Amino acid sequence: MLRSAGLWHFCRRLGAARVPAENLGRREVTSGVSPRGGSSSRALNIFDRDLKRKQKNWAAQQPEPTKFDYLKEEVGSRIADRVYDIPRDFPLALDLGCGRGYIAQYLNKETIGKFFQADIAENALKNSLETEIPTVSVLVDEEFLPFRENTFDLVVSSLSLHWVNDLPRALEQIHYILKPDGVFIGAMFGGDTLYELRCSLQLAETEREGGFSPHVSPFTAVSDLGHLLGRAGFNTLTVDTDEIQVNYPGMFELMEDLQEMYRNEDGSVPATYQIYYMIGWKYHESQARPARRGSATVSFGELGKINMPEEEKSQ
């Protein structure tokens, strides 16, 4: 079991941003934030980006921000694990929606040469966690990336794209700024996130009002992620899911009615977070490609009949 602050425990279930080269070893802040109220013209604006910026700035200024960062740090570590699974180094990488640097703290300078940490909230960038990697902090809205084409070897993003109004366009921009044979590794909240809370609210509101309205922002379906990545130009796609359950210690963390409906034997109240992890590569001619359809010379039914040399069998 993992613990955070002694309160919760986990149960696994466009133009370039110009930064002088001599400044890459220390933390600098450059700006690429969209104009106030700015958004993609083709997107339905479900999320207020200005309000999201204020929320993240407020959270980063709290006296004990690490007390509430347990989920972000856990997902950040799992994204770092996926980076280490790739047997290569990345001279230039970008963390999009980095917050206080929840991924960078788990990476090392042998894997990442230089790390751009980009976020919409300046307070998060100013209070970022320590890392051994040379970093550059960039104040930027995830919906408007100020980087040139073919800039980064690696782009990562942890739990930030959930609040983007135009996800297809955001993925297209990520693909645009990646170098050929560059890779994107991201994480988003899945559709079963907080199902205990949502079911409880629906039951309570239906009983009292005769109907219910949504109280949780919409989620992307896992079946859509592969399509969105492919549409953005990515190939060699991987999408997998994970669940993290957080058990809150008492009624002060959730409403009293929820505790009575969905309480554990120890009196804690569960909240499940479903996480979608996605990996996509930008095309390069050196990448392995599937054989042409119909080019196989042996059928699956005949594989058991193939005679192998004795020395290969013994190995």
PDB file of C-alpha atoms in Angstrom:
ATOM      1  CA  MET A   1       0.000   0.000   0.000  1.00  0.00           C
ATOM      2  CA  LEU A   2       1.125   3.543  -0.726  1.00  0.00           C
ATOM      3  CA  ARG A   3       0.466   6.359   1.696  1.00  0.00           C
ATOM      4  CA  SER A   4       0.401  10.108   1.253  1.00  0.00           C
ATOM      5  CA  ALA A   5       0.500  12.524   4.188  1.00  0.00           C
ATOM      6  CA  GLY A   6      -0.967   9.797   6.398  1.00  0.00           C
ATOM      7  CA  LEU A   7      -4.483  10.489   5.133  1.00  0.00           C
ATOM      8  CA  TRP A   8      -5.070   8.415   2.017  1.00  0.00           C
ATOM      9  CA  HIS A   9      -3.755   5.139   0.673  1.00  0.00           C
ATOM     10  CA  PHE A  10      -3.767   3.670  -2.809  1.00  0.00           C
ATOM     11  CA  CYS A  11      -5.046   0.360  -3.997  1.00  0.00           C
ATOM     12  CA  ARG A  12      -4.031  -0.588  -7.565  1.00  0.00           C
ATOM     13  CA  ARG A  13      -6.985  -1.683  -9.389  1.00  0.00           C
ATOM     14  CA  LEU A  14       3.159  27.907 -34.600  1.00  0.00           C
ATOM     15  CA  GLY A  15       6.162  29.934 -33.638  1.00  0.00           C
ATOM     16  CA  ALA A  16       8.924  28.675 -31.450  1.00  0.00           C
ATOM     17  CA  ALA A  17       9.471  29.449 -27.809  1.00  0.00           C
ATOM     18  CA  ARG A  18      13.007  30.874 -27.918  1.00  0.00           C
ATOM     19  CA  VAL A  19      15.246  30.142 -24.926  1.00  0.00           C
ATOM     20  CA  PRO A  20      18.984  30.911 -24.990  1.00  0.00           C
ATOM     21  CA  ALA A  21      21.101  27.757 -24.861  1.00  0.00           C
ATOM     22  CA  GLU A  22      23.138  29.061 -21.959  1.00  0.00           C
ATOM     23  CA  ASN A  23      19.991  29.267 -19.835  1.00  0.00           C
ATOM     24  CA  LEU A  24      18.989  25.640 -20.189  1.00  0.00           C
ATOM     25  CA  GLY A  25      20.781  24.649 -16.990  1.00  0.00           C
ATOM     26  CA  ARG A  26      18.656  26.910 -14.795  1.00  0.00           C
ATOM     27  CA  ARG A  27      14.947  27.490 -14.460  1.00  0.00           C
ATOM     28  CA  GLU A  28      13.506  30.153 -16.753  1.00  0.00           C
ATOM     29  CA  VAL A  29       9.915  31.124 -17.491  1.00  0.00           C
ATOM     30  CA  THR A  30       8.757  32.155 -20.946  1.00  0.00           C
ATOM     31  CA  SER A  31       5.170  32.780 -21.952  1.00  0.00           C
ATOM     32  CA  GLY A  32       2.956  31.139 -24.537  1.00  0.00           C
ATOM     33  CA  VAL A  33      -0.445  31.494 -22.866  1.00  0.00           C
ATOM     34  CA  SER A  34      -3.406  32.124 -25.137  1.00  0.00           C
ATOM     35  CA  PRO A  35      -5.289  35.442 -24.991  1.00  0.00           C
ATOM     36  CA  ARG A  36      -7.881  35.679 -22.235  1.00  0.00           C
ATOM     37  CA  GLY A  37     -10.949  33.777 -23.336  1.00  0.00           C
ATOM     38  CA  GLY A  38      -9.072  32.351 -26.295  1.00  0.00           C
ATOM     39  CA  SER A  39     -10.040  28.882 -27.539  1.00  0.00           C
ATOM     40  CA  SER A  40     -10.235  26.785 -30.640  1.00  0.00           C
ATOM     41  CA  SER A  41     -12.965  28.047 -32.959  1.00  0.00           C
ATOM     42  CA  ARG A  42     -14.040  24.516 -33.834  1.00  0.00           C
ATOM     43  CA  ALA A  43     -14.417  23.266 -30.242  1.00  0.00           C
ATOM     44  CA  LEU A  44     -17.350  23.332 -27.866  1.00  0.00           C
ATOM     45  CA  ASN A  45     -15.952  25.131 -24.846  1.00  0.00           C
ATOM     46  CA  ILE A  46     -16.946  22.889 -21.943  1.00  0.00           C
ATOM     47  CA  PHE A  47     -14.107  24.094 -19.730  1.00  0.00           C
ATOM     48  CA  ASP A  48     -13.347  27.686 -18.759  1.00  0.00           C
ATOM     49  CA  ARG A  49      -9.584  27.879 -19.314  1.00  0.00           C
ATOM     50  CA  ASP A  50      -9.237  31.141 -17.375  1.00  0.00           C
ATOM     51  CA  LEU A  51     -10.977  29.563 -14.400  1.00  0.00           C
ATOM     52  CA  LYS A  52      -8.762  26.473 -14.709  1.00  0.00           C
ATOM     53  CA  ARG A  53      -5.676  28.703 -14.615  1.00  0.00           C
ATOM     54  CA  LYS A  54      -6.940  30.390 -11.438  1.00  0.00           C
ATOM     55  CA  GLN A  55      -7.696  27.027  -9.819  1.00  0.00           C
ATOM     56  CA  LYS A  56      -4.213  25.674 -10.520  1.00  0.00           C
ATOM     57  CA  ASN A  57      -2.558  28.884  -9.361  1.00  0.00           C
ATOM     58  CA  TRP A  58      -4.567  28.802  -6.129  1.00  0.00           C
ATOM     59  CA  ALA A  59      -3.706  25.141  -5.489  1.00  0.00           C
ATOM     60  CA  ALA A  60       0.018  25.753  -6.039  1.00  0.00           C
ATOM     61  CA  GLN A  61       0.003  28.535  -3.421  1.00  0.00           C
ATOM     62  CA  GLN A  62      -1.462  26.452  -0.601  1.00  0.00           C
ATOM     63  CA  PRO A  63       0.759  25.963   2.486  1.00  0.00           C
ATOM     64  CA  GLU A  64       0.986  22.183   1.996  1.00  0.00           C
ATOM     65  CA  PRO A  65       0.460  21.466  -1.723  1.00  0.00           C
ATOM     66  CA  THR A  66       2.167  18.068  -1.443  1.00  0.00           C
ATOM     67  CA  LYS A  67      -0.600  16.939   0.939  1.00  0.00           C
ATOM     68  CA  PHE A  68      -3.003  16.762  -2.012  1.00  0.00           C
ATOM     69  CA  ASP A  69      -0.607  15.776  -4.813  1.00  0.00           C
ATOM     70  CA  TYR A  70      -0.622  12.030  -4.096  1.00  0.00           C
ATOM     71  CA  LEU A  71      -2.629  11.081  -7.201  1.00  0.00           C
ATOM     72  CA  LYS A  72      -0.632  13.333  -9.549  1.00  0.00           C
ATOM     73  CA  GLU A  73       2.636  11.975  -8.187  1.00  0.00           C
ATOM     74  CA  GLU A  74       1.505   8.364  -8.545  1.00  0.00           C
ATOM     75  CA  VAL A  75       0.430   8.796 -12.170  1.00  0.00           C
ATOM     76  CA  GLY A  76       3.606  10.798 -12.863  1.00  0.00           C
ATOM     77  CA  SER A  77       5.722   7.894 -11.631  1.00  0.00           C
ATOM     78  CA  ARG A  78       3.842   5.457 -13.877  1.00  0.00           C
ATOM     79  CA  ILE A  79       4.422   7.659 -16.914  1.00  0.00           C
ATOM     80  CA  ALA A  80       8.129   7.807 -16.002  1.00  0.00           C
ATOM     81  CA  ASP A  81       8.133   3.987 -15.903  1.00  0.00           C
ATOM     82  CA  ARG A  82       6.834   3.962 -19.469  1.00  0.00           C
ATOM     83  CA  VAL A  83       9.600   6.338 -20.532  1.00  0.00           C
ATOM     84  CA  TYR A  84      12.192   3.982 -19.038  1.00  0.00           C
ATOM     85  CA  ASP A  85      10.607   1.082 -20.933  1.00  0.00           C
ATOM     86  CA  ILE A  86      11.843   2.646 -24.171  1.00  0.00           C
ATOM     87  CA  PRO A  87      15.533   1.687 -24.638  1.00  0.00           C
ATOM     88  CA  ARG A  88      16.822   5.064 -25.789  1.00  0.00           C
ATOM     89  CA  ASP A  89      17.579   8.537 -24.484  1.00  0.00           C
ATOM     90  CA  PHE A  90      15.730  11.751 -25.333  1.00  0.00           C
ATOM     91  CA  PRO A  91      17.911  14.859 -25.830  1.00  0.00           C
ATOM     92  CA  LEU A  92      14.933  17.266 -25.711  1.00  0.00           C
ATOM     93  CA  ALA A  93      11.624  16.523 -23.988  1.00  0.00           C
ATOM     94  CA  LEU A  94       8.440  18.414 -23.093  1.00  0.00           C
ATOM     95  CA  ASP A  95       6.028  17.884 -20.195  1.00  0.00           C
ATOM     96  CA  LEU A  96       2.710  19.410 -21.275  1.00  0.00           C
ATOM     97  CA  GLY A  97       0.561  20.500 -18.341  1.00  0.00           C
ATOM     98  CA  CYS A  98       3.386  19.669 -15.950  1.00  0.00           C
ATOM     99  CA  GLY A  99       1.890  21.213 -12.802  1.00  0.00           C
ATOM    100  CA  ARG A 100       4.650  21.179 -10.185  1.00  0.00           C
ATOM    101  CA  GLY A 101       6.739  18.695 -12.173  1.00  0.00           C
ATOM    102  CA  TYR A 102       5.188  15.378 -11.178  1.00  0.00           C
ATOM    103  CA  ILE A 103       6.923  13.443 -13.979  1.00  0.00           C
ATOM    104  CA  ALA A 104      10.338  15.156 -13.999  1.00  0.00           C
ATOM    105  CA  GLN A 105      11.102  14.177 -10.399  1.00  0.00           C
ATOM    106  CA  TYR A 106      11.103  10.484 -11.414  1.00  0.00           C
ATOM    107  CA  LEU A 107      13.340  10.885 -14.486  1.00  0.00           C
ATOM    108  CA  ASN A 108      17.135  11.190 -14.662  1.00  0.00           C
ATOM    109  CA  LYS A 109      19.625  13.109 -16.775  1.00  0.00           C
ATOM    110  CA  GLU A 110      20.903   9.911 -18.383  1.00  0.00           C
ATOM    111  CA  THR A 111      17.499   9.501 -20.060  1.00  0.00           C
ATOM    112  CA  ILE A 112      16.449  13.126 -20.595  1.00  0.00           C
ATOM    113  CA  GLY A 113      18.951  15.720 -21.822  1.00  0.00           C
ATOM    114  CA  LYS A 114      16.868  18.881 -21.377  1.00  0.00           C
ATOM    115  CA  PHE A 115      13.286  19.159 -20.167  1.00  0.00           C
ATOM    116  CA  PHE A 116      10.761  21.848 -21.048  1.00  0.00           C
ATOM    117  CA  GLN A 117       8.047  22.021 -18.375  1.00  0.00           C
ATOM    118  CA  ALA A 118       4.926  23.759 -19.707  1.00  0.00           C
ATOM    119  CA  ASP A 119       1.825  24.716 -17.764  1.00  0.00           C
ATOM    120  CA  ILE A 120      -0.989  27.261 -17.786  1.00  0.00           C
ATOM    121  CA  ALA A 121      -0.374  28.239 -14.134  1.00  0.00           C
ATOM    122  CA  GLU A 122       2.657  30.369 -13.312  1.00  0.00           C
ATOM    123  CA  ASN A 123       2.515  29.518  -9.597  1.00  0.00           C
ATOM    124  CA  ALA A 124       2.853  25.812 -10.364  1.00  0.00           C
ATOM    125  CA  LEU A 125       5.974  26.512 -12.421  1.00  0.00           C
ATOM    126  CA  LYS A 126       7.491  28.719  -9.728  1.00  0.00           C
ATOM    127  CA  ASN A 127       6.942  26.049  -7.059  1.00  0.00           C
ATOM    128  CA  SER A 128       8.026  23.023  -9.073  1.00  0.00           C
ATOM    129  CA  LEU A 129       9.622  19.981  -7.481  1.00  0.00           C
ATOM    130  CA  GLU A 130      13.353  19.351  -7.635  1.00  0.00           C
ATOM    131  CA  THR A 131      14.860  17.352 -10.486  1.00  0.00           C
ATOM    132  CA  GLU A 132      18.399  16.604 -11.619  1.00  0.00           C
ATOM    133  CA  ILE A 133      17.490  17.352 -15.250  1.00  0.00           C
ATOM    134  CA  PRO A 134      18.203  20.825 -16.713  1.00  0.00           C
ATOM    135  CA  THR A 135      14.752  22.405 -17.118  1.00  0.00           C
ATOM    136  CA  VAL A 136      13.090  25.371 -18.801  1.00  0.00           C
ATOM    137  CA  SER A 137       9.673  26.464 -17.526  1.00  0.00           C
ATOM    138  CA  VAL A 138       7.216  27.705 -20.161  1.00  0.00           C
ATOM    139  CA  LEU A 139       3.931  29.420 -19.335  1.00  0.00           C
ATOM    140  CA  VAL A 140       1.639  28.024 -22.007  1.00  0.00           C
ATOM    141  CA  ASP A 141      -1.940  26.933 -22.609  1.00  0.00           C
ATOM    142  CA  GLU A 142      -2.151  23.293 -23.739  1.00  0.00           C
ATOM    143  CA  GLU A 143      -4.591  24.394 -26.447  1.00  0.00           C
ATOM    144  CA  PHE A 144      -2.048  26.760 -28.063  1.00  0.00           C
ATOM    145  CA  LEU A 145       1.486  25.354 -28.246  1.00  0.00           C
ATOM    146  CA  PRO A 146       4.170  27.928 -29.194  1.00  0.00           C
ATOM    147  CA  PHE A 147       6.751  25.447 -30.495  1.00  0.00           C
ATOM    148  CA  ARG A 148       8.045  24.803 -33.989  1.00  0.00           C
ATOM    149  CA  GLU A 149       7.539  21.645 -36.004  1.00  0.00           C
ATOM    150  CA  ASN A 150       9.925  18.743 -35.287  1.00  0.00           C
ATOM    151  CA  THR A 151      11.247  20.180 -31.996  1.00  0.00           C
ATOM    152  CA  PHE A 152      10.991  17.458 -29.331  1.00  0.00           C
ATOM    153  CA  ASP A 153      12.131  13.846 -29.103  1.00  0.00           C
ATOM    154  CA  LEU A 154       9.581  13.121 -26.368  1.00  0.00           C
ATOM    155  CA  VAL A 155       6.328  14.725 -25.184  1.00  0.00           C
ATOM    156  CA  VAL A 156       4.643  13.579 -21.977  1.00  0.00           C
ATOM    157  CA  SER A 157       1.416  14.752 -20.373  1.00  0.00           C
ATOM    158  CA  SER A 158      -0.147  13.594 -17.102  1.00  0.00           C
ATOM    159  CA  LEU A 159      -3.840  14.211 -16.312  1.00  0.00           C
ATOM    160  CA  SER A 160      -3.789  17.617 -18.019  1.00  0.00           C
ATOM    161  CA  LEU A 161      -5.485  16.962 -21.371  1.00  0.00           C
ATOM    162  CA  HIS A 162      -8.742  16.101 -19.573  1.00  0.00           C
ATOM    163  CA  TRP A 163      -9.511  19.836 -19.292  1.00  0.00           C
ATOM    164  CA  VAL A 164      -8.696  20.712 -22.914  1.00  0.00           C
ATOM    165  CA  ASN A 165     -11.730  21.780 -24.940  1.00  0.00           C
ATOM    166  CA  ASP A 166     -10.447  20.537 -28.319  1.00  0.00           C
ATOM    167  CA  LEU A 167      -8.625  17.254 -27.663  1.00  0.00           C
ATOM    168  CA  PRO A 168      -8.218  16.294 -31.358  1.00  0.00           C
ATOM    169  CA  ARG A 169      -6.513  19.617 -32.083  1.00  0.00           C
ATOM    170  CA  ALA A 170      -4.296  19.290 -28.996  1.00  0.00           C
ATOM    171  CA  LEU A 171      -3.111  15.853 -30.150  1.00  0.00           C
ATOM    172  CA  GLU A 172      -2.453  17.221 -33.641  1.00  0.00           C
ATOM    173  CA  GLN A 173      -0.284  19.976 -32.139  1.00  0.00           C
ATOM    174  CA  ILE A 174       1.654  17.440 -30.077  1.00  0.00           C
ATOM    175  CA  HIS A 175       2.280  15.393 -33.211  1.00  0.00           C
ATOM    176  CA  TYR A 176       3.359  18.549 -35.051  1.00  0.00           C
ATOM    177  CA  ILE A 177       6.066  19.501 -32.504  1.00  0.00           C
ATOM    178  CA  LEU A 178       7.490  15.975 -32.237  1.00  0.00           C
ATOM    179  CA  LYS A 179      10.509  15.027 -34.317  1.00  0.00           C
ATOM    180  CA  PRO A 180      10.167  12.076 -36.697  1.00  0.00           C
ATOM    181  CA  ASP A 181      10.450   8.886 -34.610  1.00  0.00           C
ATOM    182  CA  GLY A 182       9.517  10.960 -31.549  1.00  0.00           C
ATOM    183  CA  VAL A 183       7.062   9.543 -29.035  1.00  0.00           C
ATOM    184  CA  PHE A 184       4.123  10.903 -27.053  1.00  0.00           C
ATOM    185  CA  ILE A 185       3.244   9.307 -23.687  1.00  0.00           C
ATOM    186  CA  GLY A 186       0.133  10.612 -21.960  1.00  0.00           C
ATOM    187  CA  ALA A 187      -2.389   9.863 -19.231  1.00  0.00           C
ATOM    188  CA  MET A 188      -6.016  10.948 -18.910  1.00  0.00           C
ATOM    189  CA  PHE A 189      -8.882  10.225 -16.558  1.00  0.00           C
ATOM    190  CA  GLY A 190     -11.072   7.346 -17.751  1.00  0.00           C
ATOM    191  CA  GLY A 191     -14.846   7.028 -17.881  1.00  0.00           C
ATOM    192  CA  ASP A 192     -15.153   5.038 -14.637  1.00  0.00           C
ATOM    193  CA  THR A 193     -13.431   7.737 -12.591  1.00  0.00           C
ATOM    194  CA  LEU A 194     -15.305   8.595  -9.367  1.00  0.00           C
ATOM    195  CA  TYR A 195     -18.131   6.193 -10.189  1.00  0.00           C
ATOM    196  CA  GLU A 196     -18.895   5.794  -6.459  1.00  0.00           C
ATOM    197  CA  LEU A 197     -19.407   9.535  -6.116  1.00  0.00           C
ATOM    198  CA  ARG A 198     -21.421   9.850  -9.317  1.00  0.00           C
ATOM    199  CA  CYS A 199     -23.721   6.936  -8.431  1.00  0.00           C
ATOM    200  CA  SER A 200     -24.277   8.343  -4.960  1.00  0.00           C
ATOM    201  CA  LEU A 201     -25.150  11.791  -6.271  1.00  0.00           C
ATOM    202  CA  GLN A 202     -27.498  10.347  -8.875  1.00  0.00           C
ATOM    203  CA  LEU A 203     -29.310   8.180  -6.317  1.00  0.00           C
ATOM    204  CA  ALA A 204     -29.624  11.012  -3.820  1.00  0.00           C
ATOM    205  CA  GLU A 205     -30.782  13.576  -6.392  1.00  0.00           C
ATOM    206  CA  THR A 206     -33.224  11.172  -8.023  1.00  0.00           C
ATOM    207  CA  GLU A 207     -34.768  10.378  -4.637  1.00  0.00           C
ATOM    208  CA  ARG A 208     -35.154  14.047  -3.705  1.00  0.00           C
ATOM    209  CA  GLU A 209     -35.717  15.747  -7.066  1.00  0.00           C
ATOM    210  CA  GLY A 210     -37.113  12.996  -9.297  1.00  0.00           C
ATOM    211  CA  GLY A 211     -34.140  13.308 -11.662  1.00  0.00           C
ATOM    212  CA  PHE A 212     -30.482  14.233 -11.741  1.00  0.00           C
ATOM    213  CA  SER A 213     -28.020  16.464 -13.534  1.00  0.00           C
ATOM    214  CA  PRO A 214     -24.286  15.834 -14.139  1.00  0.00           C
ATOM    215  CA  HIS A 215     -21.953  17.018 -11.382  1.00  0.00           C
ATOM    216  CA  VAL A 216     -18.707  15.635 -12.852  1.00  0.00           C
ATOM    217  CA  SER A 217     -17.062  16.793 -16.086  1.00  0.00           C
ATOM    218  CA  PRO A 218     -17.315  14.447 -19.099  1.00  0.00           C
ATOM    219  CA  PHE A 219     -14.641  11.827 -19.808  1.00  0.00           C
ATOM    220  CA  THR A 220     -13.123  10.491 -23.020  1.00  0.00           C
ATOM    221  CA  ALA A 221     -14.005   6.876 -23.850  1.00  0.00           C
ATOM    222  CA  VAL A 222     -11.083   4.471 -24.179  1.00  0.00           C
ATOM    223  CA  SER A 223     -12.497   3.314 -27.522  1.00  0.00           C
ATOM    224  CA  ASP A 224     -12.061   6.859 -28.861  1.00  0.00           C
ATOM    225  CA  LEU A 225      -8.439   7.383 -27.847  1.00  0.00           C
ATOM    226  CA  GLY A 226      -6.907   5.121 -30.488  1.00  0.00           C
ATOM    227  CA  HIS A 227      -9.008   6.779 -33.173  1.00  0.00           C
ATOM    228  CA  LEU A 228      -8.049  10.283 -31.994  1.00  0.00           C
ATOM    229  CA  LEU A 229      -4.339   9.409 -31.894  1.00  0.00           C
ATOM    230  CA  GLY A 230      -4.491   7.865 -35.366  1.00  0.00           C
ATOM    231  CA  ARG A 231      -6.374  10.856 -36.724  1.00  0.00           C
ATOM    232  CA  ALA A 232      -3.686  13.153 -35.318  1.00  0.00           C
ATOM    233  CA  GLY A 233      -1.053  11.243 -37.300  1.00  0.00           C
ATOM    234  CA  PHE A 234       0.403   8.918 -34.659  1.00  0.00           C
ATOM    235  CA  ASN A 235       1.234   5.293 -35.415  1.00  0.00           C
ATOM    236  CA  THR A 236       2.336   2.194 -33.447  1.00  0.00           C
ATOM    237  CA  LEU A 237      -0.314   3.036 -30.863  1.00  0.00           C
ATOM    238  CA  THR A 238      -0.683   1.595 -27.371  1.00  0.00           C
ATOM    239  CA  VAL A 239      -3.622   2.330 -25.058  1.00  0.00           C
ATOM    240  CA  ASP A 240      -4.051   0.664 -21.666  1.00  0.00           C
ATOM    241  CA  THR A 241      -6.067   1.330 -18.526  1.00  0.00           C
ATOM    242  CA  ASP A 242      -5.344   1.265 -14.830  1.00  0.00           C
ATOM    243  CA  GLU A 243      -7.322   1.975 -11.669  1.00  0.00           C
ATOM    244  CA  ILE A 244      -6.244   3.707  -8.485  1.00  0.00           C
ATOM    245  CA  GLN A 245      -8.553   3.580  -5.492  1.00  0.00           C
ATOM    246  CA  VAL A 246      -8.198   6.153  -2.735  1.00  0.00           C
ATOM    247  CA  ASN A 247      -9.778   5.399   0.646  1.00  0.00           C
ATOM    248  CA  TYR A 248     -10.678   8.550   2.534  1.00  0.00           C
ATOM    249  CA  PRO A 249     -10.574   8.315   6.341  1.00  0.00           C
ATOM    250  CA  GLY A 250     -13.973   9.685   7.307  1.00  0.00           C
ATOM    251  CA  MET A 251     -17.064  11.770   6.753  1.00  0.00           C
ATOM    252  CA  PHE A 252     -15.121  15.045   6.659  1.00  0.00           C
ATOM    253  CA  GLU A 253     -13.734  14.046   3.231  1.00  0.00           C
ATOM    254  CA  LEU A 254     -17.066  13.152   1.656  1.00  0.00           C
ATOM    255  CA  MET A 255     -20.646  13.962   2.506  1.00  0.00           C
ATOM    256  CA  GLU A 256     -22.245  11.993   5.337  1.00  0.00           C
ATOM    257  CA  ASP A 257     -24.811  10.435   3.001  1.00  0.00           C
ATOM    258  CA  LEU A 258     -22.043   9.042   0.780  1.00  0.00           C
ATOM    259  CA  GLN A 259     -20.360   7.403   3.737  1.00  0.00           C
ATOM    260  CA  GLU A 260     -23.562   5.591   4.653  1.00  0.00           C
ATOM    261  CA  MET A 261     -24.094   4.383   1.068  1.00  0.00           C
ATOM    262  CA  TYR A 262     -20.530   3.407   0.116  1.00  0.00           C
ATOM    263  CA  ARG A 263     -18.400   2.851   3.179  1.00  0.00           C
ATOM    264  CA  ASN A 264     -15.698   0.235   3.649  1.00  0.00           C
ATOM    265  CA  GLU A 265     -15.543  -2.107   6.645  1.00  0.00           C
ATOM    266  CA  ASP A 266     -12.957   0.163   8.247  1.00  0.00           C
ATOM    267  CA  GLY A 267     -15.250   3.175   7.888  1.00  0.00           C
ATOM    268  CA  SER A 268     -13.338   4.783   5.003  1.00  0.00           C
ATOM    269  CA  VAL A 269     -15.026   5.926   1.794  1.00  0.00           C
ATOM    270  CA  PRO A 270     -13.598   4.695  -1.534  1.00  0.00           C
ATOM    271  CA  ALA A 271     -13.054   6.854  -4.624  1.00  0.00           C
ATOM    272  CA  THR A 272     -11.797   5.132  -7.764  1.00  0.00           C
ATOM    273  CA  TYR A 273      -9.780   6.900 -10.455  1.00  0.00           C
ATOM    274  CA  GLN A 274      -9.549   5.150 -13.818  1.00  0.00           C
ATOM    275  CA  ILE A 275      -6.479   6.194 -15.812  1.00  0.00           C
ATOM    276  CA  TYR A 276      -5.991   5.773 -19.556  1.00  0.00           C
ATOM    277  CA  TYR A 277      -2.345   5.615 -20.655  1.00  0.00           C
ATOM    278  CA  MET A 278      -1.555   6.208 -24.327  1.00  0.00           C
ATOM    279  CA  ILE A 279       1.608   5.965 -26.418  1.00  0.00           C
ATOM    280  CA  GLY A 280       1.933   7.109 -30.009  1.00  0.00           C
ATOM    281  CA  TRP A 281       4.903   7.561 -32.343  1.00  0.00           C
ATOM    282  CA  LYS A 282       5.531  10.057 -35.118  1.00  0.00           C
ATOM    283  CA  TYR A 283       6.337   8.291 -38.359  1.00  0.00           C
ATOM    284  CA  HIS A 284       9.915   7.730 -39.490  1.00  0.00           C
ATOM    285  CA  GLU A 285      11.071   5.505 -42.327  1.00  0.00           C
ATOM    286  CA  SER A 286      13.292   3.516 -39.961  1.00  0.00           C
ATOM    287  CA  GLN A 287      10.298   2.291 -37.937  1.00  0.00           C
ATOM    288  CA  ALA A 288       9.143  -1.296 -38.351  1.00  0.00           C
ATOM    289  CA  ARG A 289       6.072  -1.639 -40.532  1.00  0.00           C
ATOM    290  CA  PRO A 290       3.548  -4.457 -40.778  1.00  0.00           C
ATOM    291  CA  ALA A 291       3.951  -6.825 -43.717  1.00  0.00           C
ATOM    292  CA  ARG A 292       1.663  -6.378 -46.703  1.00  0.00           C
ATOM    293  CA  ARG A 293      -1.708  -8.053 -46.215  1.00  0.00           C
ATOM    294  CA  GLY A 294      -1.696 -11.518 -47.792  1.00  0.00           C
ATOM    295  CA  SER A 295       2.116 -11.793 -47.951  1.00  0.00           C
ATOM    296  CA  ALA A 296       2.382 -14.573 -45.351  1.00  0.00           C
ATOM    297  CA  THR A 297       3.725 -17.896 -46.626  1.00  0.00           C
ATOM    298  CA  VAL A 298       2.541 -20.029 -43.665  1.00  0.00           C
ATOM    299  CA  SER A 299      -0.909 -20.076 -42.060  1.00  0.00           C
ATOM    300  CA  PHE A 300      -1.441 -20.154 -38.296  1.00  0.00           C
ATOM    301  CA  GLY A 301      -2.876 -23.644 -38.622  1.00  0.00           C
ATOM    302  CA  GLU A 302       0.394 -24.914 -40.063  1.00  0.00           C
ATOM    303  CA  LEU A 303       2.711 -23.448 -37.405  1.00  0.00           C
ATOM    304  CA  GLY A 304       2.628 -26.658 -35.337  1.00  0.00           C
ATOM    305  CA  LYS A 305       3.814 -28.675 -38.328  1.00  0.00           C
ATOM    306  CA  ILE A 306       7.023 -26.719 -38.856  1.00  0.00           C
ATOM    307  CA  ASN A 307      10.127 -28.802 -38.091  1.00  0.00           C
ATOM    308  CA  MET A 308      12.749 -26.920 -36.070  1.00  0.00           C
ATOM    309  CA  PRO A 309      16.435 -27.969 -35.951  1.00  0.00           C
ATOM    310  CA  GLU A 310      17.328 -29.861 -32.800  1.00  0.00           C
ATOM    311  CA  GLU A 311      19.791 -27.201 -31.589  1.00  0.00           C
ATOM    312  CA  GLU A 312      17.054 -24.517 -31.743  1.00  0.00           C
ATOM    313  CA  LYS A 313      14.650 -26.740 -29.796  1.00  0.00           C
ATOM    314  CA  SER A 314      17.212 -27.288 -27.046  1.00  0.00           C
ATOM    315  CA  GLN A 315      17.680 -23.534 -26.651  1.00  0.00           C
TER     316      GLN A 315
END
